[in-house]
mmCIF file with all atom_site columns, C-alpha atoms in Angstrom:
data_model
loop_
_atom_site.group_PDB
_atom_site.id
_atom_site.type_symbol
_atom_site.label_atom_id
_atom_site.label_alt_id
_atom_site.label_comp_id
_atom_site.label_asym_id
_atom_site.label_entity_id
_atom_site.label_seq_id
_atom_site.pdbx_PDB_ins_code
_atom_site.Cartn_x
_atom_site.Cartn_y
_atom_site.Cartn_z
_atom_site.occupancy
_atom_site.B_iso_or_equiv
_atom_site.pdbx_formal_charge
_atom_site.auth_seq_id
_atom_site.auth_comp_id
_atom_site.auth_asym_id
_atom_site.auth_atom_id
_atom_site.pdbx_PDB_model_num
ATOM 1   C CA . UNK A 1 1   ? -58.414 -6.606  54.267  1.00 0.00 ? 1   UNK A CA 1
ATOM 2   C CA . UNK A 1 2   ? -55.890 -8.727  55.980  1.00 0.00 ? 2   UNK A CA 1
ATOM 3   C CA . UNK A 1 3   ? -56.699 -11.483 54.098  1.00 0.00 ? 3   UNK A CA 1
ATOM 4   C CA . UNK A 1 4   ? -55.904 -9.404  50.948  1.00 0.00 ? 4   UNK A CA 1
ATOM 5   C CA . UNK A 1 5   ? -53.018 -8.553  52.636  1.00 0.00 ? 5   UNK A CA 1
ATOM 6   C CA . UNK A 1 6   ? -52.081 -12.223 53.168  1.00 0.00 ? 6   UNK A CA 1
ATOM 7   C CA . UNK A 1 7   ? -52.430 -13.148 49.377  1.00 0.00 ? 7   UNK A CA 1
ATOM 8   C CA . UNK A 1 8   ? -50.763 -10.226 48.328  1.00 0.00 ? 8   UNK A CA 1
ATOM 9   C CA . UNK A 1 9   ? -47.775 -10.750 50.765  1.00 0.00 ? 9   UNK A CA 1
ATOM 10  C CA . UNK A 1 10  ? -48.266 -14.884 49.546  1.00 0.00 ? 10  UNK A CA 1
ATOM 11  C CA . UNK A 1 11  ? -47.884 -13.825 45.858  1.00 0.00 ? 11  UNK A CA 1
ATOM 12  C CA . UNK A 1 12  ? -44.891 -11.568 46.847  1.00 0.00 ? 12  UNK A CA 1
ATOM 13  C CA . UNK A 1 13  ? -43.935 -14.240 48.296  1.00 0.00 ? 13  UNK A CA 1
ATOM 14  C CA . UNK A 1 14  ? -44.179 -16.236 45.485  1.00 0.00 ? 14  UNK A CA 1
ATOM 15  C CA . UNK A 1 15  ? -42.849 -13.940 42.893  1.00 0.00 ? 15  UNK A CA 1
ATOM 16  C CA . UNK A 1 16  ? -39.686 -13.370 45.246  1.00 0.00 ? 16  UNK A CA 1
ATOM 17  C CA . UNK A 1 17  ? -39.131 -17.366 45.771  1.00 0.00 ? 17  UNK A CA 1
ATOM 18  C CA . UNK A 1 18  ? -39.503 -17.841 41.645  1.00 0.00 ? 18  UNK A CA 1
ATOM 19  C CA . UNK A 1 19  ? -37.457 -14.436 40.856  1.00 0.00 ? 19  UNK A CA 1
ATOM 20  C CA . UNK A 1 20  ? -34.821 -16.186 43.758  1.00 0.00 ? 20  UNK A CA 1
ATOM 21  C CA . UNK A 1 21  ? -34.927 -19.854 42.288  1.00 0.00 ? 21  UNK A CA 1
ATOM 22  C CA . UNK A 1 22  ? -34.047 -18.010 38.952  1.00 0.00 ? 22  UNK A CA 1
ATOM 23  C CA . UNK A 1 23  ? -31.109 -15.927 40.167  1.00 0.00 ? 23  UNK A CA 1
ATOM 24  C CA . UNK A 1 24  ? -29.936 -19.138 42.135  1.00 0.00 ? 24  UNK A CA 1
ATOM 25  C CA . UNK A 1 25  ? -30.179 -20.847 38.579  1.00 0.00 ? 25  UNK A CA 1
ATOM 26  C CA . UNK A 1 26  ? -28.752 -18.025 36.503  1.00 0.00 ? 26  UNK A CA 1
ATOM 27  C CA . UNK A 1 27  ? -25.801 -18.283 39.521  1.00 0.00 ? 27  UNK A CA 1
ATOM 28  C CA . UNK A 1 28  ? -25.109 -22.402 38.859  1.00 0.00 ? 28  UNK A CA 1
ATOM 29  C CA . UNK A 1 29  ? -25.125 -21.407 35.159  1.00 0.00 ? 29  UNK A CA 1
ATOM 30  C CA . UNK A 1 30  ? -22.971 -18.392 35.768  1.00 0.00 ? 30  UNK A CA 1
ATOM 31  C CA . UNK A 1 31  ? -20.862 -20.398 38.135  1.00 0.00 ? 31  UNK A CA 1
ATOM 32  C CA . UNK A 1 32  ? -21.007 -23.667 35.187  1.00 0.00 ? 32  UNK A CA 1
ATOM 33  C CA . UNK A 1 33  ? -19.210 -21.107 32.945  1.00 0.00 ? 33  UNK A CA 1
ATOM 34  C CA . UNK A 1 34  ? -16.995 -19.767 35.671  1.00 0.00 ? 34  UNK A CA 1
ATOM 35  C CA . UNK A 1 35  ? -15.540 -23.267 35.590  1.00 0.00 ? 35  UNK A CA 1
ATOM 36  C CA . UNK A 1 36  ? -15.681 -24.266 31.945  1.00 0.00 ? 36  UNK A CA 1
ATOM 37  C CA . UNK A 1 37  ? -13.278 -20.712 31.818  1.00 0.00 ? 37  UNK A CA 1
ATOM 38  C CA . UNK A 1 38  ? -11.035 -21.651 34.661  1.00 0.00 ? 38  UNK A CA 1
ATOM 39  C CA . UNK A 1 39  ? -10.733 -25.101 32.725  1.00 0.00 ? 39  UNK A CA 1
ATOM 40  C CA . UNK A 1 40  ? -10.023 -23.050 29.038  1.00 0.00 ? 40  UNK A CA 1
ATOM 41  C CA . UNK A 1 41  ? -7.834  -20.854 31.299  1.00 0.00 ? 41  UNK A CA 1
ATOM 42  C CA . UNK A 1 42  ? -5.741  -23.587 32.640  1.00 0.00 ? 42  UNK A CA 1
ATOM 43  C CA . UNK A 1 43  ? -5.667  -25.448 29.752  1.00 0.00 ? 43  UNK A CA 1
ATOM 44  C CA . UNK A 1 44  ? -4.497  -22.291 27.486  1.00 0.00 ? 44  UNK A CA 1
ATOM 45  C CA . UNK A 1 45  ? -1.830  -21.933 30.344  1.00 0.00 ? 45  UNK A CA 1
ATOM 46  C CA . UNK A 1 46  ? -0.709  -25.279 29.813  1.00 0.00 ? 46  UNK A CA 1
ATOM 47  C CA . UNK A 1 47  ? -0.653  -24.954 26.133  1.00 0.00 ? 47  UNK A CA 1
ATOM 48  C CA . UNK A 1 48  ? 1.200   -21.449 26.281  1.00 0.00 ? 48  UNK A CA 1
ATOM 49  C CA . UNK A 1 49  ? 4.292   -23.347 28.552  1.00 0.00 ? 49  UNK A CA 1
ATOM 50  C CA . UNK A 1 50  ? 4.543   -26.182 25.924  1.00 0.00 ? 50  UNK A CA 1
ATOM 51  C CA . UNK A 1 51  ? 4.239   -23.423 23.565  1.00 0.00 ? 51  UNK A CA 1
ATOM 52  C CA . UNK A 1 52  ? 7.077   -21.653 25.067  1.00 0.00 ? 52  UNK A CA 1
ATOM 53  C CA . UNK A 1 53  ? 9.304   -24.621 25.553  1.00 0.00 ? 53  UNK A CA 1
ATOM 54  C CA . UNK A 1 54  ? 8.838   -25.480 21.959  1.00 0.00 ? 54  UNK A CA 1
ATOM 55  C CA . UNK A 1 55  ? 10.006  -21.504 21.389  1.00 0.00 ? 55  UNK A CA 1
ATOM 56  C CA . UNK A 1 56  ? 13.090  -22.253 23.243  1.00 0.00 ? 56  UNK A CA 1
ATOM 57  C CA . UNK A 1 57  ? 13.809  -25.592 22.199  1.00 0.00 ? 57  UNK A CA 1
ATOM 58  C CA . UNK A 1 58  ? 13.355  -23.810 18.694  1.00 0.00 ? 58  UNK A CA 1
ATOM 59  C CA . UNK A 1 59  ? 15.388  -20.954 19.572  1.00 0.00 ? 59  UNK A CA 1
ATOM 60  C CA . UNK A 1 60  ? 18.426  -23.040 20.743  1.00 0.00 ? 60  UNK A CA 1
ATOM 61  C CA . UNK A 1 61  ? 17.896  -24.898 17.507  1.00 0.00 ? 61  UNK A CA 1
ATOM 62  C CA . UNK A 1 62  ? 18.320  -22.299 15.583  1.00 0.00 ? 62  UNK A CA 1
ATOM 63  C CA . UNK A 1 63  ? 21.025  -20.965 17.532  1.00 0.00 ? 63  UNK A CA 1
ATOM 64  C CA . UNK A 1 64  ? 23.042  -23.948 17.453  1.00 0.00 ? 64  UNK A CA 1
ATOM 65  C CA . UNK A 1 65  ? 22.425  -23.591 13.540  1.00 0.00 ? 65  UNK A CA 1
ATOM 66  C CA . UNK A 1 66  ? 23.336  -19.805 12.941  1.00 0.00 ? 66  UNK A CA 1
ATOM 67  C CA . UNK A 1 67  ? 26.803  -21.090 14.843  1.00 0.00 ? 67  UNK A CA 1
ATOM 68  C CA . UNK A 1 68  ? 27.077  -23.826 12.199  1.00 0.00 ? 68  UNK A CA 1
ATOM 69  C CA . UNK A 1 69  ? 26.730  -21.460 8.824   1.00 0.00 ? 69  UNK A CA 1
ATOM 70  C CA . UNK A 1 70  ? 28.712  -18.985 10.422  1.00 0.00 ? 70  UNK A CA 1
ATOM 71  C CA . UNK A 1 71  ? 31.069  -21.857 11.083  1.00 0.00 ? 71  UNK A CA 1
ATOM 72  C CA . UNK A 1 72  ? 30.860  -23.222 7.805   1.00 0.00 ? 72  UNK A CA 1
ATOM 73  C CA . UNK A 1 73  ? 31.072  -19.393 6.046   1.00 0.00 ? 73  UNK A CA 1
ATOM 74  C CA . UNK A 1 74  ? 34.324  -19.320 7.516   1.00 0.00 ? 74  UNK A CA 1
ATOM 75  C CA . UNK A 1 75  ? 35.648  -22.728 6.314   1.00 0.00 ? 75  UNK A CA 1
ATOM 76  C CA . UNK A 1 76  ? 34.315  -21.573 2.877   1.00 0.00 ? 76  UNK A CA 1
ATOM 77  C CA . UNK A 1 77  ? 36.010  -18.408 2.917   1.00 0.00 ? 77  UNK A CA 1
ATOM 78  C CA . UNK A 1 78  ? 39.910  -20.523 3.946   1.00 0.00 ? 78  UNK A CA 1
ATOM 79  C CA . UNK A 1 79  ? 38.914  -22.711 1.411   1.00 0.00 ? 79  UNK A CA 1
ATOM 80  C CA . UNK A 1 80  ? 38.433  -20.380 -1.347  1.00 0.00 ? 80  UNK A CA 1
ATOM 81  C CA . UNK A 1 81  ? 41.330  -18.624 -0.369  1.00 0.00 ? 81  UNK A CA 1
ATOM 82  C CA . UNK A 1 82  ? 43.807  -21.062 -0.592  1.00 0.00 ? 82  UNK A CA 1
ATOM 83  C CA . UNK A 1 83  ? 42.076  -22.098 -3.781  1.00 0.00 ? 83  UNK A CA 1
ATOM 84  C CA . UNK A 1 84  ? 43.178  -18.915 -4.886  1.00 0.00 ? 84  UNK A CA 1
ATOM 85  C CA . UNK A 1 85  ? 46.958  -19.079 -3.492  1.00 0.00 ? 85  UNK A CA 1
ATOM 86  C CA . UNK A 1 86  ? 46.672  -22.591 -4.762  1.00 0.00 ? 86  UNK A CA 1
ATOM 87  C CA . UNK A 1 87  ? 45.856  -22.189 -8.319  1.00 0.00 ? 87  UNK A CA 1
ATOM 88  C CA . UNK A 1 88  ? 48.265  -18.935 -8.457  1.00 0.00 ? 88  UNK A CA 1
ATOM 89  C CA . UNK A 1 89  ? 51.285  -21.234 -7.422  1.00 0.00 ? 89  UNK A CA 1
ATOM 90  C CA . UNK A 1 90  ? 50.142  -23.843 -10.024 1.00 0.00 ? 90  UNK A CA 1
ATOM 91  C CA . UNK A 1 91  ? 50.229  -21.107 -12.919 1.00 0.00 ? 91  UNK A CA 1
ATOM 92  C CA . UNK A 1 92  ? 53.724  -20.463 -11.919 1.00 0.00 ? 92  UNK A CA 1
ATOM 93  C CA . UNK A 1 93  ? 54.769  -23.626 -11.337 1.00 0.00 ? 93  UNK A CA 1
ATOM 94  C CA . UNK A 1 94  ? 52.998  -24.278 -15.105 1.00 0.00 ? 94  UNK A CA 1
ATOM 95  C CA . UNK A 1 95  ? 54.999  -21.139 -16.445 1.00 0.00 ? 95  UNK A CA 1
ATOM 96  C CA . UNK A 1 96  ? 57.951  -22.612 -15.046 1.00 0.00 ? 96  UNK A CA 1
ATOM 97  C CA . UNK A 1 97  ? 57.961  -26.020 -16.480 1.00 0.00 ? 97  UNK A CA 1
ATOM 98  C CA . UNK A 1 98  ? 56.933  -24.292 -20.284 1.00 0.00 ? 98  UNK A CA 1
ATOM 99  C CA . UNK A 1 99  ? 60.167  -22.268 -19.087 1.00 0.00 ? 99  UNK A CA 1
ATOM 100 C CA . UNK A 1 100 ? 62.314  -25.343 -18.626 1.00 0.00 ? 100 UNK A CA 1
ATOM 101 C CA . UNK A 1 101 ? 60.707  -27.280 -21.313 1.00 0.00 ? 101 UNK A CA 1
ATOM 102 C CA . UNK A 1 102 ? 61.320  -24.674 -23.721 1.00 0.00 ? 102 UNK A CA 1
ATOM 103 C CA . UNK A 1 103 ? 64.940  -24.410 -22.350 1.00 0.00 ? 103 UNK A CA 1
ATOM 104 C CA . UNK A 1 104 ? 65.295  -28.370 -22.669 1.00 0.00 ? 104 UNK A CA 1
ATOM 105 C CA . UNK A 1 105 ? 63.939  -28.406 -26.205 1.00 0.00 ? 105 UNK A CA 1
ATOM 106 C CA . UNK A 1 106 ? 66.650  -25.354 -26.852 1.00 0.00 ? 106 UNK A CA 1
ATOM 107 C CA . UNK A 1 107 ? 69.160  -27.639 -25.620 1.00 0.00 ? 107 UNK A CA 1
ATOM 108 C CA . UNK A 1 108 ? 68.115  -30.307 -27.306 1.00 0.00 ? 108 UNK A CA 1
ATOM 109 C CA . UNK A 1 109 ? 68.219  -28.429 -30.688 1.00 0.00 ? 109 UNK A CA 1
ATOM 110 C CA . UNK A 1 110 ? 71.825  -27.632 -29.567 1.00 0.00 ? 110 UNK A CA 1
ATOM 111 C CA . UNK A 1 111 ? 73.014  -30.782 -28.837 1.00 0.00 ? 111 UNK A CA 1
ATOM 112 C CA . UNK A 1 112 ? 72.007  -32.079 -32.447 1.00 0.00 ? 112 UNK A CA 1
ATOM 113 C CA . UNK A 1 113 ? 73.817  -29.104 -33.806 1.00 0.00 ? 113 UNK A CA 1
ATOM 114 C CA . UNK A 1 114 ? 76.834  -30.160 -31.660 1.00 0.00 ? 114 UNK A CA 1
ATOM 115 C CA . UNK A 1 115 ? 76.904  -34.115 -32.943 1.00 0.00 ? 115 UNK A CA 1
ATOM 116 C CA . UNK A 1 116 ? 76.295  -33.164 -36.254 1.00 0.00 ? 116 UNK A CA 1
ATOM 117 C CA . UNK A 1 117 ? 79.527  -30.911 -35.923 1.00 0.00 ? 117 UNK A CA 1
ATOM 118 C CA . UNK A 1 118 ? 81.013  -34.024 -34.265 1.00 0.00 ? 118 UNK A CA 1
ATOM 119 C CA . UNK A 1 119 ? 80.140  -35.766 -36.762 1.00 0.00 ? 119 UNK A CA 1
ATOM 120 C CA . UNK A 1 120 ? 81.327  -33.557 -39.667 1.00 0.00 ? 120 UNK A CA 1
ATOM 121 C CA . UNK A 1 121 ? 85.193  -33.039 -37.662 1.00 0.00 ? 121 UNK A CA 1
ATOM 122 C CA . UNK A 1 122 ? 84.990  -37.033 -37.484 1.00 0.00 ? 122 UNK A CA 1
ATOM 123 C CA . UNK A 1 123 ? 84.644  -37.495 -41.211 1.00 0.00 ? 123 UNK A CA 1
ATOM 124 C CA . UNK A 1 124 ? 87.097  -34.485 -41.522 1.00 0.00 ? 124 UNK A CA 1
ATOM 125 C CA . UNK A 1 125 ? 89.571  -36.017 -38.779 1.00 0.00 ? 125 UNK A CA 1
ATOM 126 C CA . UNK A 1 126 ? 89.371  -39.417 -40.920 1.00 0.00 ? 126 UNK A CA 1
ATOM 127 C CA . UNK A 1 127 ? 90.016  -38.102 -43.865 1.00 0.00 ? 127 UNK A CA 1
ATOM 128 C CA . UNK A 1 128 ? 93.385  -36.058 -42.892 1.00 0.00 ? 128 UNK A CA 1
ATOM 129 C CA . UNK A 1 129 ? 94.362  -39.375 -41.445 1.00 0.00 ? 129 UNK A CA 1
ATOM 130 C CA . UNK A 1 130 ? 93.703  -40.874 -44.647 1.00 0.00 ? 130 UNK A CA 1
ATOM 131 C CA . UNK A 1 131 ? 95.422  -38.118 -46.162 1.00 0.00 ? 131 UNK A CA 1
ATOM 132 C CA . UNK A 1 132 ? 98.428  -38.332 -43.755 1.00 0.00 ? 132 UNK A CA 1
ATOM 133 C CA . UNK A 1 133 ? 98.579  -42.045 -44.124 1.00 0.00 ? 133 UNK A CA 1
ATOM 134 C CA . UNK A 1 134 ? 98.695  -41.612 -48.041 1.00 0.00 ? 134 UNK A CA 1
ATOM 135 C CA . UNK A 1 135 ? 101.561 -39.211 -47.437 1.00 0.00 ? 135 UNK A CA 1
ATOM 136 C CA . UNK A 1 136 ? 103.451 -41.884 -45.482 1.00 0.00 ? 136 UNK A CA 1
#
């Protein structure tokens, strides 16, 4: 009996030294893709800063940007409004000179009326002198 005893203890023995040799095997593997995770780990860490510095950089970008339309908005807005005042002094200044131009052409008009009266008391001065110096 005790040598049954023996081989059943030996194949115990065995079964427990193969079932241990495959744990310690399962544990390297398990231990393998402990690593490989740490490694995917860091490197996601690493990718997640540059990430978030990109974000920022980004960000600052795009604040710096946002300043500039609202910048620019403002500009537009001056701009159009002294467009505005500008062409509403031009239309007066435009009704102004048809005012003046219409007032030089009346003149004008008037001073051709006034020659051509000059005119007709010159021929009538000229003639009473002619008249006067027939009388004499």
């Amino acid at each position: 009996a005790d040598g049954g005893e023996v081989g059943a203890l030996a194949a115990a023995a065995e079964a427990y030294a193969k079932q241990a040799a495959r744990l310690q095997e399962r544990c390297e593997e398990e231990a393998a893709r402990e690593r490989e995770a740490a490694d995917v780990l860091r490197h996601n860490g690493d990718r997640l800063r540059e990430l978030g510095s990109q974000r920022r950089d980004l960000q600052s970008e795009l604040d710096t940007a946002e300043a500039g339309r609202a910048q620019l908005q403002e500009e537009l807005r001056t701009a159009e409004s002294e467009s505005w005042h500008v062409g509403k002094e031009v239309n007066l200044l435009y009704e102004r000179v048809q005012q003046e131009k219409a007032k030089g052409e009346e003149a004008a008009t008037d001073l051709m009326a006034k020659r051509e009266e000059m005119s007709d008391l010159d021929v009538k001065l000229q003639k009473a002198r002619d008249d006067l110096e027939a009388l004499v």
